[in-house]
Short mmCIF file of C-alpha atoms in Angstrom, two decimals:
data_model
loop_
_atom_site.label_atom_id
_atom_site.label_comp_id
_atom_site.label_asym_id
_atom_site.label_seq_id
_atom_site.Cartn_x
_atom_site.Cartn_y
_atom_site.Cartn_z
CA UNK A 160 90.16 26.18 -38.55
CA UNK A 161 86.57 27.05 -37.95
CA UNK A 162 85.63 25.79 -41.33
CA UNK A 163 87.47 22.33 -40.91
CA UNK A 164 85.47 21.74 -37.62
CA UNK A 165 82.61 22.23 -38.33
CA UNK A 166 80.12 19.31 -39.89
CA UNK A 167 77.02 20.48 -41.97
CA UNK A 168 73.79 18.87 -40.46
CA UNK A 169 73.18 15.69 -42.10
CA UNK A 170 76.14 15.50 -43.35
CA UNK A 171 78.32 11.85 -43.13
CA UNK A 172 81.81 12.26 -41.72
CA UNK A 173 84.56 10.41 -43.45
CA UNK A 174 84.68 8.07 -40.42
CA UNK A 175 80.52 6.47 -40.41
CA UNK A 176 81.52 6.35 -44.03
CA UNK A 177 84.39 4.26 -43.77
CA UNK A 178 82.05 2.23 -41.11
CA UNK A 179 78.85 2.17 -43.85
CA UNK A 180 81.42 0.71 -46.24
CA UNK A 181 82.99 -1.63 -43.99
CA UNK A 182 79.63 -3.15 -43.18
CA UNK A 183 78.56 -3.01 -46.64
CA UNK A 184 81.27 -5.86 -47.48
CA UNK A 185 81.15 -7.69 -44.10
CA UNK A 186 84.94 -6.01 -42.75
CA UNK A 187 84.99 -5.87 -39.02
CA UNK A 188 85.01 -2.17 -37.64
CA UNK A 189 87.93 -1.51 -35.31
CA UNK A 190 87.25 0.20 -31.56
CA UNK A 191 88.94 3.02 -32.83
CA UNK A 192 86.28 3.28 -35.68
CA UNK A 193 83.49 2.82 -33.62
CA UNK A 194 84.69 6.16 -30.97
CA UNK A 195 85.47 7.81 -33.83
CA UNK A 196 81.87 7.74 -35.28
CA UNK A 197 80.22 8.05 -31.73
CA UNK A 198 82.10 11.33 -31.63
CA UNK A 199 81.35 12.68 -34.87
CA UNK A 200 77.73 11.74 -34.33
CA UNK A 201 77.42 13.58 -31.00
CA UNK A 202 79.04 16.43 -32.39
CA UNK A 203 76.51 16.66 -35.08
CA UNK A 204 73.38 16.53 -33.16
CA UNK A 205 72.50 13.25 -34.61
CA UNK A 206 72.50 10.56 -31.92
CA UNK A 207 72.67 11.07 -28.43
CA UNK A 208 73.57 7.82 -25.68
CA UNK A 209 70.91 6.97 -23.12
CA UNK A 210 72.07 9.28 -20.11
CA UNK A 211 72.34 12.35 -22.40
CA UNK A 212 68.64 11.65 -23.53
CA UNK A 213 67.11 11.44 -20.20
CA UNK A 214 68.64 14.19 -18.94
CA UNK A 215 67.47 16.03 -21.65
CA UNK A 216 63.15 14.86 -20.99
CA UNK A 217 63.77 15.47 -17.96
CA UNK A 218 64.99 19.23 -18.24
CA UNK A 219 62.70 19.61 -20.57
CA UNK A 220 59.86 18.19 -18.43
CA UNK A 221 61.03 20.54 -15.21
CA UNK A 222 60.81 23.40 -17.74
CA UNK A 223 57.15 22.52 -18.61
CA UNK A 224 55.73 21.64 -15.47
CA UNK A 225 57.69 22.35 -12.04
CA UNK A 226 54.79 20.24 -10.01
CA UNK A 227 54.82 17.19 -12.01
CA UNK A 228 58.65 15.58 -10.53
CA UNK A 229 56.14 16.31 -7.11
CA UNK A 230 52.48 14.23 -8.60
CA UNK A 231 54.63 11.63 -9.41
CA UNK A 232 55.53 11.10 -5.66
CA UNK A 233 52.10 11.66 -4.43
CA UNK A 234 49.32 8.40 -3.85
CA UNK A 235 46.62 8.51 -5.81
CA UNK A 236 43.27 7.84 -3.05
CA UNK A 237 42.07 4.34 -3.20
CA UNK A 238 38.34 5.56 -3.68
CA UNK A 239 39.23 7.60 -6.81
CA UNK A 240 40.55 4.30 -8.05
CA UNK A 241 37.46 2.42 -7.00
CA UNK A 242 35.02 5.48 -8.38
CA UNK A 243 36.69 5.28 -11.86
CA UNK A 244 37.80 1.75 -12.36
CA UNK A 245 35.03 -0.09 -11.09
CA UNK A 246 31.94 1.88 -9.70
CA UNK A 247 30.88 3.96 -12.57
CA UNK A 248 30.77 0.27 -14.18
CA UNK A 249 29.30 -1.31 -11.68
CA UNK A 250 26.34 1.25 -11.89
CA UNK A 251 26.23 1.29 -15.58
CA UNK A 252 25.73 -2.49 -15.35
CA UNK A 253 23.11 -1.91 -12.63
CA UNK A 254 20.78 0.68 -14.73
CA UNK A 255 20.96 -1.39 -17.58
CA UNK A 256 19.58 -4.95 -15.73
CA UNK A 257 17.49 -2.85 -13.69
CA UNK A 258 15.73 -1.36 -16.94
CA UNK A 259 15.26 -4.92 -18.20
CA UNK A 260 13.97 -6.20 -14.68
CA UNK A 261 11.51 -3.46 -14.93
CA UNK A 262 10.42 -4.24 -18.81
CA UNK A 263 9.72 -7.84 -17.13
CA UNK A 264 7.63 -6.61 -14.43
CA UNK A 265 5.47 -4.40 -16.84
CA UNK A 266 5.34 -6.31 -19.99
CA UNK A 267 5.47 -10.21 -19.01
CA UNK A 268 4.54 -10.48 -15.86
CA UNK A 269 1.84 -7.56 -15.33
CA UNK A 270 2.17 -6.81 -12.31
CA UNK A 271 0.15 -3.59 -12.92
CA UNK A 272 -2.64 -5.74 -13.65
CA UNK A 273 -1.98 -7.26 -9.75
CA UNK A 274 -2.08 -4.01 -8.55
CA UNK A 275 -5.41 -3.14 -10.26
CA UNK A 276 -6.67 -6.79 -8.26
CA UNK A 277 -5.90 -5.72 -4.83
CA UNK A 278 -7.41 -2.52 -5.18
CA UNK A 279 -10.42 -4.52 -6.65
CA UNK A 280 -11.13 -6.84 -3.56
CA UNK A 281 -8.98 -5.89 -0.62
CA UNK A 282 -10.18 -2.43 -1.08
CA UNK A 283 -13.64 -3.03 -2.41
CA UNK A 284 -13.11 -1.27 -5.63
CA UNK A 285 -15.73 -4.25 -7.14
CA UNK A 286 -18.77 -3.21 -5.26
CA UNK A 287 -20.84 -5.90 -6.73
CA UNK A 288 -18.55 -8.36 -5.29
CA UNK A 289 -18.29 -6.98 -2.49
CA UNK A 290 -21.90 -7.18 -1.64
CA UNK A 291 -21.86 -10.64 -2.66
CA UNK A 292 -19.35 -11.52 -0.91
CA UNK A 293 -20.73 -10.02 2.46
CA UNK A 294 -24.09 -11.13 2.49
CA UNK A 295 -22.50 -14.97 1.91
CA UNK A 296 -20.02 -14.69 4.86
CA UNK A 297 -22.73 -12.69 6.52
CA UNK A 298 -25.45 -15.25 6.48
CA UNK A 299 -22.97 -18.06 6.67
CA UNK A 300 -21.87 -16.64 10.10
CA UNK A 301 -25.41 -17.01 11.28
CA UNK A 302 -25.94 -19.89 10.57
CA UNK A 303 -22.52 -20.98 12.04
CA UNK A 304 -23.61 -19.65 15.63
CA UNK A 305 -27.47 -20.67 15.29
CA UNK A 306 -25.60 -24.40 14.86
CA UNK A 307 -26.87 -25.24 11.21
CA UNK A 308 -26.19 -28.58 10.63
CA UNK A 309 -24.76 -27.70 7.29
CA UNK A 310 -22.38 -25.01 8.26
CA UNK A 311 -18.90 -24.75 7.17
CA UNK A 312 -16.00 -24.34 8.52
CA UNK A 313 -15.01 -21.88 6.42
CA UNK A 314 -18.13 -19.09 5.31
CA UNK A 315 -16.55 -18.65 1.50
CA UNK A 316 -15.96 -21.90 1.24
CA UNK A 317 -16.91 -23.58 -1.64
CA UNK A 318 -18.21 -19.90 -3.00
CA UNK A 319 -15.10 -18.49 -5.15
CA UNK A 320 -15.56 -19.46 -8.29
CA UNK A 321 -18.98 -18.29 -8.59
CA UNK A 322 -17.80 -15.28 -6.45
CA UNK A 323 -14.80 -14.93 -9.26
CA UNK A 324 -16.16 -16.25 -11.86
CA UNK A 325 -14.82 -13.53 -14.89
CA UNK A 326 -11.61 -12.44 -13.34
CA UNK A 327 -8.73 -14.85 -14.19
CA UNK A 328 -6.32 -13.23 -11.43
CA UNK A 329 -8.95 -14.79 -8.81
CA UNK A 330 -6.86 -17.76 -8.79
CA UNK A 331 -4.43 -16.07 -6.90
CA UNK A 332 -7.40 -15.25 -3.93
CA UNK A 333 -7.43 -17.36 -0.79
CA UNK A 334 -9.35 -17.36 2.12
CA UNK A 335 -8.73 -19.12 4.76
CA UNK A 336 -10.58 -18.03 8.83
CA UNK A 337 -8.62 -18.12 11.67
CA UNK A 338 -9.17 -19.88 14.75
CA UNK A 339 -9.18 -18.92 18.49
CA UNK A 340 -5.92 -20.59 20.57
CA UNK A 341 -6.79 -23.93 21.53
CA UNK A 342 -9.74 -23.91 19.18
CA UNK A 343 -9.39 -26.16 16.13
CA UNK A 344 -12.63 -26.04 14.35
CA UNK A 345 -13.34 -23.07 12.60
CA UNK A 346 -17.07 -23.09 14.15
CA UNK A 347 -16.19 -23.06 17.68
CA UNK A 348 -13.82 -20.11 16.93
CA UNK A 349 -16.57 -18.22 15.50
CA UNK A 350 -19.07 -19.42 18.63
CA UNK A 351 -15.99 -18.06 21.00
CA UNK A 352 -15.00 -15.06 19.49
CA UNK A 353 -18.10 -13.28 18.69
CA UNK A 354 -21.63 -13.41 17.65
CA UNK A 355 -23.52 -12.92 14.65
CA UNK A 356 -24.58 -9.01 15.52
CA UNK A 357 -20.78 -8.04 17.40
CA UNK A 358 -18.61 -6.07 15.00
CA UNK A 359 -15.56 -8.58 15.12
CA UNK A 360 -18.09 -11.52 13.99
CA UNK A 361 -15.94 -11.78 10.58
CA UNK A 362 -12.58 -10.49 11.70
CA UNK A 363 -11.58 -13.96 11.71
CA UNK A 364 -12.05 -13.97 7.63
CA UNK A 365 -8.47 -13.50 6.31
CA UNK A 366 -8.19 -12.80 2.75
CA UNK A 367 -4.57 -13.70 0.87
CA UNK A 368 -2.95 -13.07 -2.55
CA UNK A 369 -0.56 -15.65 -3.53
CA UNK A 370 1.97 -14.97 -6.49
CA UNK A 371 4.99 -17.30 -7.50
CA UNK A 372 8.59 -15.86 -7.43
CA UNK A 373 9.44 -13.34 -8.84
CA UNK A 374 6.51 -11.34 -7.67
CA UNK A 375 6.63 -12.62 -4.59
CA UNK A 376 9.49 -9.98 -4.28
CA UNK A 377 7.12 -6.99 -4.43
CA UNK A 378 4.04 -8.77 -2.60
CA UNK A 379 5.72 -9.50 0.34
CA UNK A 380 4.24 -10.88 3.43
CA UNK A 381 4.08 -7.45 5.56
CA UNK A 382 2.87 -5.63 2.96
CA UNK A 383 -0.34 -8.48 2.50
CA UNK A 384 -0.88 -8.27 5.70
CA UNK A 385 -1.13 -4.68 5.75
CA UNK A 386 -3.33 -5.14 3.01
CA UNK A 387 -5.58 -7.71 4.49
CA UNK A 388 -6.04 -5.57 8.01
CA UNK A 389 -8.10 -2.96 5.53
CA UNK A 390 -9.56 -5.33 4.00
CA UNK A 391 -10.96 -6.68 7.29
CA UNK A 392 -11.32 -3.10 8.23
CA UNK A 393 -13.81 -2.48 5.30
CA UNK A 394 -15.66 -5.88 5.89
CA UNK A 395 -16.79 -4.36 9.41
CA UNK A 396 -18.90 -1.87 7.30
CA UNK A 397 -20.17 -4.10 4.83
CA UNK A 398 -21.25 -5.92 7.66
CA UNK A 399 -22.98 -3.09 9.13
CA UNK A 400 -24.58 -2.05 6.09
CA UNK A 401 -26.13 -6.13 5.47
CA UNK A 402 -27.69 -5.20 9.02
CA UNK A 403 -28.92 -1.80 8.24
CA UNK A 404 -30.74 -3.19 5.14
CA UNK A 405 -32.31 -5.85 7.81
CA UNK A 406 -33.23 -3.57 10.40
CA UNK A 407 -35.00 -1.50 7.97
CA UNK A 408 -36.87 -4.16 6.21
CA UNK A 409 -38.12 -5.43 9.67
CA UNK A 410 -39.24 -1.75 10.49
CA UNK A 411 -40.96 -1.89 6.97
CA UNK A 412 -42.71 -4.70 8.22
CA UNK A 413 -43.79 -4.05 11.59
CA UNK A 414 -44.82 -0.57 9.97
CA UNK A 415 -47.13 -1.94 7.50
CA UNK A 416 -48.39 -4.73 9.89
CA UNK A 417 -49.53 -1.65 12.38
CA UNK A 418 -51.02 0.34 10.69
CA UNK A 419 -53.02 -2.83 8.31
CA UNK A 420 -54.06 -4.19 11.51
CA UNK A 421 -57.77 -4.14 12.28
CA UNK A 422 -57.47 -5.43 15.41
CA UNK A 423 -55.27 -2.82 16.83
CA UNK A 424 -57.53 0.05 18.61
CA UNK A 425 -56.70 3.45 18.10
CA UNK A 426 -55.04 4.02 20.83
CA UNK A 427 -52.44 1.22 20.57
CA UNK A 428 -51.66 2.41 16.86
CA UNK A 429 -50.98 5.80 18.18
CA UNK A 430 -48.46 4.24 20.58
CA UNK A 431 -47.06 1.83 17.90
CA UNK A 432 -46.79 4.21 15.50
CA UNK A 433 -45.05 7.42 17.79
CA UNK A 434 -42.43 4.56 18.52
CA UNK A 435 -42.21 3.83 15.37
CA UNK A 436 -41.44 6.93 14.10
CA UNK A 437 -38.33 7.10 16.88
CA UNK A 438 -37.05 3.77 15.17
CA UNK A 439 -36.81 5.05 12.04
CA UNK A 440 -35.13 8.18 13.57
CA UNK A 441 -32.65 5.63 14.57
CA UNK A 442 -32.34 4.24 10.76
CA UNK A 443 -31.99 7.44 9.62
CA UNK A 444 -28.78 8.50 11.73
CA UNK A 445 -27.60 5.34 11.89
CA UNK A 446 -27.28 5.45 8.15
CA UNK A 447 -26.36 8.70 7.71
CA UNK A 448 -23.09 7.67 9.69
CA UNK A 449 -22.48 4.25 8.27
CA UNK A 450 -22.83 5.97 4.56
CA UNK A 451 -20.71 8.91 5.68
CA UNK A 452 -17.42 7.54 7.02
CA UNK A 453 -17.60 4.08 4.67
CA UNK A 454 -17.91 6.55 1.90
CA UNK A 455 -14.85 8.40 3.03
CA UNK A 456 -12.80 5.40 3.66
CA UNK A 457 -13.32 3.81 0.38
CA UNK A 458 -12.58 7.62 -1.25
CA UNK A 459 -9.42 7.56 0.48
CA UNK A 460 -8.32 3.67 -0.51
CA UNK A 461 -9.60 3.92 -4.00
CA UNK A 462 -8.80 7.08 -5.35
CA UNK A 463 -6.66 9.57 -3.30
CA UNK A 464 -4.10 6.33 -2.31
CA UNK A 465 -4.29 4.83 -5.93
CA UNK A 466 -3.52 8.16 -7.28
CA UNK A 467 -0.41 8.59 -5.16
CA UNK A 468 1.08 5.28 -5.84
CA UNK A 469 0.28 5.51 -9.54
CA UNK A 470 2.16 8.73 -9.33
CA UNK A 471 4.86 7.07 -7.14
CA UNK A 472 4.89 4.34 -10.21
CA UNK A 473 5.36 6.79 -12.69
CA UNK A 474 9.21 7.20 -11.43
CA UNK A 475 10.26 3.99 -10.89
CA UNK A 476 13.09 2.97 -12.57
CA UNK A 477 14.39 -0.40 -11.17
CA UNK A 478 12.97 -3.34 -8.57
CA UNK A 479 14.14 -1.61 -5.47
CA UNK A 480 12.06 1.63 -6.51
CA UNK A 481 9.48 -0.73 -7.11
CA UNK A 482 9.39 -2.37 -3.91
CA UNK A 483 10.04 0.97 -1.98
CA UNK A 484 6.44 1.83 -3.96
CA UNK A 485 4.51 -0.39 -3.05
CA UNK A 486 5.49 -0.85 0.87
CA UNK A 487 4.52 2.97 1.00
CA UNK A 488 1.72 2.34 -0.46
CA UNK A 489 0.80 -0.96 2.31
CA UNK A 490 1.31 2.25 4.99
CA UNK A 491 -0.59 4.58 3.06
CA UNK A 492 -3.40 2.44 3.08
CA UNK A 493 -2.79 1.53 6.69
CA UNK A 494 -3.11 5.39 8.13
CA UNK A 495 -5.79 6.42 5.23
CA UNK A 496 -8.13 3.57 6.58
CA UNK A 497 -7.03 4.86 10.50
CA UNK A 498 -5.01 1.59 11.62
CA UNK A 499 -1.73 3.18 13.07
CA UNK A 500 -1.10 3.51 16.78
CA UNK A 501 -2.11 7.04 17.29
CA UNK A 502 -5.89 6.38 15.98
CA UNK A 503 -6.41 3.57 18.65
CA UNK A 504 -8.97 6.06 20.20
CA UNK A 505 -10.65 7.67 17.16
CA UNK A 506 -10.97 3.82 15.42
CA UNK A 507 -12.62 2.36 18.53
CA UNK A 508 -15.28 4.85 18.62
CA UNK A 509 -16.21 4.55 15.19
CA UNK A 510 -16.54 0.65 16.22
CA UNK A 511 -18.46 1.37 19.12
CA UNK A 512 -20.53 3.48 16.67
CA UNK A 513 -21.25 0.60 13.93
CA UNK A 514 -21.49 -1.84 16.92
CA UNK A 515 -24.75 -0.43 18.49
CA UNK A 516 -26.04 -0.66 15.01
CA UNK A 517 -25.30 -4.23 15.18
CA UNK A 518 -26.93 -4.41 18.34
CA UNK A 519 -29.97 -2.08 17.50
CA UNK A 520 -31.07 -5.20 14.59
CA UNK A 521 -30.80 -7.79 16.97
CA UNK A 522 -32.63 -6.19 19.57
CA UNK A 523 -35.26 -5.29 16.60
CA UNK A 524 -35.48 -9.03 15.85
CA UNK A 525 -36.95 -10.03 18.81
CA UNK A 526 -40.21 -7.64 17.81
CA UNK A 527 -42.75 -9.87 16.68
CA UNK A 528 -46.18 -9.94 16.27
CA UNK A 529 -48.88 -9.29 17.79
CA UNK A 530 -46.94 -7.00 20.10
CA UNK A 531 -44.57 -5.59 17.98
CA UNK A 532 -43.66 -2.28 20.01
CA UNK A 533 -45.91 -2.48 22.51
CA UNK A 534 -43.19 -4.20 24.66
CA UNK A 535 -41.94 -1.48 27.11
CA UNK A 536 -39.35 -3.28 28.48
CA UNK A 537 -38.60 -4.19 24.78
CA UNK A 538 -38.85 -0.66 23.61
CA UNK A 539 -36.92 1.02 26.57
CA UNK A 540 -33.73 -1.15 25.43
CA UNK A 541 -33.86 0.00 21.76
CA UNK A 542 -33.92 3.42 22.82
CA UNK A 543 -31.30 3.44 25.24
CA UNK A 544 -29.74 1.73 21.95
CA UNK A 545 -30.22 5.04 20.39
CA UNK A 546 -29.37 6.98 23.05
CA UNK A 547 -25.90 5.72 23.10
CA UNK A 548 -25.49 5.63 19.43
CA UNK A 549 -26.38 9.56 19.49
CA UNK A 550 -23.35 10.45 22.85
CA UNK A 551 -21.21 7.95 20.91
CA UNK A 552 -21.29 9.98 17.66
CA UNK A 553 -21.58 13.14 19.08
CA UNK A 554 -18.30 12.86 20.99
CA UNK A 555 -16.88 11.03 17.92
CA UNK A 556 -17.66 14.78 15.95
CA UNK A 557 -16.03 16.48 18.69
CA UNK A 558 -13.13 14.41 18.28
CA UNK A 559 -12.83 14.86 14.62
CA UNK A 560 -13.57 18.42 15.09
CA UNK A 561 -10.35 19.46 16.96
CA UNK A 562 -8.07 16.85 14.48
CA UNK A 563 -9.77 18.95 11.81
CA UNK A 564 -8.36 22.50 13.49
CA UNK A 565 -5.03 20.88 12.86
CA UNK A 566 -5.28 20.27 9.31
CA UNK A 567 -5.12 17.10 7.80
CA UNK A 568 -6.88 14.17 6.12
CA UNK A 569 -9.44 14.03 8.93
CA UNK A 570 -10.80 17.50 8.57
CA UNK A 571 -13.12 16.05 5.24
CA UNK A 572 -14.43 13.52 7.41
CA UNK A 573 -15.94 16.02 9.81
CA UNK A 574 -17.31 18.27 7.15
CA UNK A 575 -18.82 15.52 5.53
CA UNK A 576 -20.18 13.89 8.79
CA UNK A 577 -21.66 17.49 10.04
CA UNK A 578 -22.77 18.53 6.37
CA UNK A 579 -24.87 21.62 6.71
CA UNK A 580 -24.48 21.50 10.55
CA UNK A 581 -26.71 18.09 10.71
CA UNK A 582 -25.18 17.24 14.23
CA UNK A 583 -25.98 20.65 15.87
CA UNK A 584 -29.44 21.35 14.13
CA UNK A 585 -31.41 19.91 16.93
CA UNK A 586 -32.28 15.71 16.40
CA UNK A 587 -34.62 15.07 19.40
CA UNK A 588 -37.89 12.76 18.53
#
């Protein structure tokens, strides 16, 4: 009985043969035919109906895993979704335009070569230039307030392409001077604002850098501004240094007119020539200052700031890290040549400083022979001139002396300003 039950695996029952051959010659299978080979199937392991199956997966699935009947019913966070259907190709996308955006910067548009142009006039990296440049906006501002007939509204006007001549980014320089409110002529500003020896004389001189889109997205308008503050910052000292060069050649002169006088008695040479001497004591400081902190300025704009923004360059990767760079680098420049808030004090005595400079060549104008020194009314207010100068500094060291205790960039410019202990070594006439 055993033995008649059982089926052999794979074997075909009489019944699914007796189906085979009825659908082998097209004879319809009865009901009873059909059960009868469902059974015999089931009973040999060889086909199971659709309820049998999925209880079977999912025994066998709750045998396998206990938890996953449990996942199934849990939500899957919408930010995992997001992270792994959509932002990890999102940023993909993003580094790969970004590293083309910078490719364009670098390689067709140059912008490093822009770079290398504001360092070379707003900062004053072109020193040859920036003489030239100066002594014409210099001179053109005297003549402006002496009322030359032929003076222009504008000092550079008229100036730039011999001023640029071998640079083709020059084209992209513009200078334009701004006017006093209510004041429409450029002239008149200048006349209103200051005079030819005050320290502001060319603050009106505003120097731009004009670029088409898309660089216009890196040289933004704060960040030229920031730029052209320095720049007017540094033309204060250029202008200082144009008067420096005068007042000494006008000491050269009355100097070699004194003593080549014959008509001159002794005793008036000794008195020309003991004043003099206190003039060119004068010169001496006075350009031992001017030298001093321009020299430390333009060391800070040129090469420590450059340095840190090429650095800052070096690990950019796409136009936002760009344009991060180089607004740190406008603010850089900003506190390196002292222009934030918290140097209001500092910055106004190193203009009151360079501004009785300014005043000690005007005053020095008005010697002329056959008097020279001998005015005493004359001579009194050149040295109360130097007189000033000397608290002005002084107090400007003491300053710089206790920001130096603290550390920082300013501790440099007091060594270099008291170099071998020149402001305590005793300067009297």
């Amino acid at each position: 009985e055993a033995n008649a039950n059982s089926v052999p695996s794979g074997a075909v029952t009489p019944v699914v043969a007796e189906e085979e051959d009825a659908r082998e010659v097209g004879a319809p299978i009865s009901s009873e035919q059909e059960q009868g080979s469902s059974r015999a199937l089931v009973s040999s392991g060889m086909w199971f109906d659709d309820a049998a199956m999925a209880r079977s997966a999912a025994a066998q699935r709750a045998d396998e895993s206990p938890e996953t009947e449990e996942n199934e019913d849990e939500d899957v966070p919408l930010q995992s979704v997001v992270e792994e259907c959509l932002a990890k190709l999102v940023r993909h996308q993003y580094r790969t335009v970004s590293m083309c955006c910078r490719k364009v910067f670098q390689d067709e548009l140059r912008i490093a070569d822009h770079f290398e142009a504001i360092r070379r006039y707003f900062f004053m990296g072109a020193g040859d230039w920036a003489d030239e440049f100066a002594a014409l906006l210099f001179q053109r501002t005297e003549d402006a307030v002496a009322g030359h007939p032929h003076a222009s509204n504008n000092p550079a006007e008229g100036n730039q392409s011999q001023l640029f001549a071998n640079d083709a980014l020059a084209s992209n320089l513009a200078m334009r001077m701004t006017g006093m409110p209510g004041h429409n002529n450029g002239v008149l500003a200048m006349k209103t604002a200051a005079t030819s020896h005050s320290i502001c004389a060319l603050d009106n001189i505003v120097l731009q850098y004009k670029v088409e889109w898309p660089l216009s997205l890196v040289f933004t308008t704060s960040v030229l501004a920031q730029l052209s503050s320095v720049f007017r910052r540094l033309l204060r000292f250029r202008h200082t240094g144009m008067a420096l060069r005068l007042a000494w050649q006008k000491l050269q002169e009355i100097g070699h007119a004194v003593r080549r006088s014959s008509k001159l008695k002794a005793e008036r040479l000794g008195t020309n020539s003991t004043r003099l001497r206190r003039m060119e004591l004068f010169m001496c400081e006075a350009r031992h200052f001017h030298t001093i902190v321009s020299s430390y300025l333009s060391s800070q704009l040129l090469v420590d700031a450059w340095d840190k923004f090429q650095r800052e360059m070096d690990g950019v990767e796409d136009l936002h890290q760009l344009k991060a760079a180089h607004d740190e680098y406008g603010m850089d420049v900003t506190r390196r040549a002292l222009l934030q808030p918290d140097r209001k004090e500092l910055r106004e005595l190193i203009d009151n400083s360079l501004q009785y400079i300014l005043d000690f060549r005007a005053k020095l104008r008005l010697c002329e022979a056959p008097h020279y020194l001998q005015d005493d009314e004359l001579y009194q207010d050149l040295v109360s001139t130097h007189e000033e100068f000397r608290q002005r500094t002084n107090f400007l060291l003491r300053v710089l002396k206790a920001a130096a205790v603290r550390g920082g960039q300013l501790s440099a410019l007091f060594m270099q300003l008291n170099f071998n202990n020149y402001y305590n070594s005793g300067m009297d006439p």
